[in-house]
Amino acid sequence: MRTAIHPNVTVVDHPLIVHKLSLMRDKTTPSSVFRQLLREISLLLGYEVLRDLPVELRPIETPVGPMDARFIKGKKLVFVPILRAGVGLLDGLLDLVPSARVGHIGLYRDPKTLQPVQYYCKLPEDIAERLVVLVDPMLATGNSVAAAVALLKARGVKDIKLVCLLSAPEGIAALTAAHPDVRVYTAAVDSHLNDHGYIVPGLGDAGDRMYGTK
Ligand code: URA
């Protein structure tokens, strides 16, 4: 099930996803369950994000006879989680495409300005030739994701998709204005951001929920 709310945004609101997301939102859900649910949702979001991968025909023999079978056509992929919460979506995506490369971008939000500060960046050398799937569970102000996209574009990347679990309208507006070429896949668009830049009703701080750091 896919809902469109903005030409660049696909809301993947399949019942399996919304059910798992509701469990994640519940503040009594323990970290171990939260991480497992995030991984399961990443598989379901990944299914939609990779829907357009090109396929090619290759001859094979089934036990019954020859056929031209469809295989993914060697499209080179990189998954790039934004540290630290983006890591929670990575393993599910790697389950789907084990041969994908992985880059990491470390950004934290300055709590006063809410502006992103980069502290780490390690990307494959040939990233410019690849489809980059950027992953961050929360599209809140959009500042971190926009900064990560700018960094990727500075490395020559032309094809970028964003997977995020939850989005705020403010983040969608900011990202699509700054980078109208980036397609966004999200499980839900919530009401708004609060004064601290948290998504309402949201699920709290995704990194803290994943790792029990609060
Ligand atoms: N980052 C989070 O982890 N949660 C929010 O609600 C906003 C940004």
mmCIF file with all atom_site columns, C-alpha atoms in Angstrom, residues 5 9 11 26 34-36 65 73 80 101 105 116 123 127 135-136 141-142 144 153 155 161 175 187 196 198 209 211:
data_model
loop_
_atom_site.group_PDB
_atom_site.id
_atom_site.type_symbol
_atom_site.label_atom_id
_atom_site.label_alt_id
_atom_site.label_comp_id
_atom_site.label_asym_id
_atom_site.label_entity_id
_atom_site.label_seq_id
_atom_site.pdbx_PDB_ins_code
_atom_site.Cartn_x
_atom_site.Cartn_y
_atom_site.Cartn_z
_atom_site.occupancy
_atom_site.B_iso_or_equiv
_atom_site.pdbx_formal_charge
_atom_site.auth_seq_id
_atom_site.auth_comp_id
_atom_site.auth_asym_id
_atom_site.auth_atom_id
_atom_site.pdbx_PDB_model_num
ATOM 1  C CA . ILE A 1 5   ? 1.233  13.251  -0.138  1.00 0.00 ? 5   ILE A CA 1
ATOM 2  C CA . VAL A 1 9   ? 7.326  11.456  -1.076  1.00 0.00 ? 9   VAL A CA 1
ATOM 3  C CA . VAL A 1 11  ? 4.236  7.009   2.326   1.00 0.00 ? 11  VAL A CA 1
ATOM 4  C CA . ASP A 1 26  ? 4.659  3.057   22.551  1.00 0.00 ? 26  ASP A CA 1
ATOM 5  C CA . PHE A 1 34  ? 12.278 -1.507  19.251  1.00 0.00 ? 34  PHE A CA 1
ATOM 6  C CA . ARG A 1 35  ? 15.438 -2.531  17.337  1.00 0.00 ? 35  ARG A CA 1
ATOM 7  C CA . GLN A 1 36  ? 13.830 -5.711  16.043  1.00 0.00 ? 36  GLN A CA 1
ATOM 8  C CA . GLY A 1 65  ? 13.220 -26.820 -18.995 1.00 0.00 ? 65  GLY A CA 1
ATOM 9  C CA . LYS A 1 73  ? 20.710 -5.851  -13.631 1.00 0.00 ? 73  LYS A CA 1
ATOM 10 C CA . VAL A 1 80  ? 24.407 5.199   3.761   1.00 0.00 ? 80  VAL A CA 1
ATOM 11 C CA . ARG A 1 101 ? 28.313 -1.252  -0.278  1.00 0.00 ? 101 ARG A CA 1
ATOM 12 C CA . ILE A 1 105 ? 27.918 9.760   7.674   1.00 0.00 ? 105 ILE A CA 1
ATOM 13 C CA . PRO A 1 116 ? 23.815 19.441  11.878  1.00 0.00 ? 116 PRO A CA 1
ATOM 14 C CA . LEU A 1 123 ? 32.060 6.496   1.747   1.00 0.00 ? 123 LEU A CA 1
ATOM 15 C CA . ILE A 1 127 ? 30.062 6.288   -4.856  1.00 0.00 ? 127 ILE A CA 1
ATOM 16 C CA . VAL A 1 135 ? 18.854 6.030   5.721   1.00 0.00 ? 135 VAL A CA 1
ATOM 17 C CA . ASP A 1 136 ? 17.775 7.917   8.827   1.00 0.00 ? 136 ASP A CA 1
ATOM 18 C CA . THR A 1 141 ? 13.800 19.516  10.682  1.00 0.00 ? 141 THR A CA 1
ATOM 19 C CA . GLY A 1 142 ? 15.383 18.016  7.570   1.00 0.00 ? 142 GLY A CA 1
ATOM 20 C CA . SER A 1 144 ? 20.739 16.642  8.913   1.00 0.00 ? 144 SER A CA 1
ATOM 21 C CA . LYS A 1 153 ? 26.315 15.523  -4.117  1.00 0.00 ? 153 LYS A CA 1
ATOM 22 C CA . ARG A 1 155 ? 31.160 13.632  -3.990  1.00 0.00 ? 155 ARG A CA 1
ATOM 23 C CA . LYS A 1 161 ? 16.790 8.065   -2.320  1.00 0.00 ? 161 LYS A CA 1
ATOM 24 C CA . LEU A 1 175 ? 14.311 18.652  2.172   1.00 0.00 ? 175 LEU A CA 1
ATOM 25 C CA . ALA A 1 187 ? 6.183  4.948   6.868   1.00 0.00 ? 187 ALA A CA 1
ATOM 26 C CA . HIS A 1 196 ? 12.988 20.938  20.706  1.00 0.00 ? 196 HIS A CA 1
ATOM 27 C CA . TYR A 1 198 ? 11.122 16.392  18.088  1.00 0.00 ? 198 TYR A CA 1
ATOM 28 C CA . ARG A 1 209 ? 15.074 4.266   22.047  1.00 0.00 ? 209 ARG A CA 1
ATOM 29 C CA . TYR A 1 211 ? 20.194 1.818   22.553  1.00 0.00 ? 211 TYR A CA 1
#
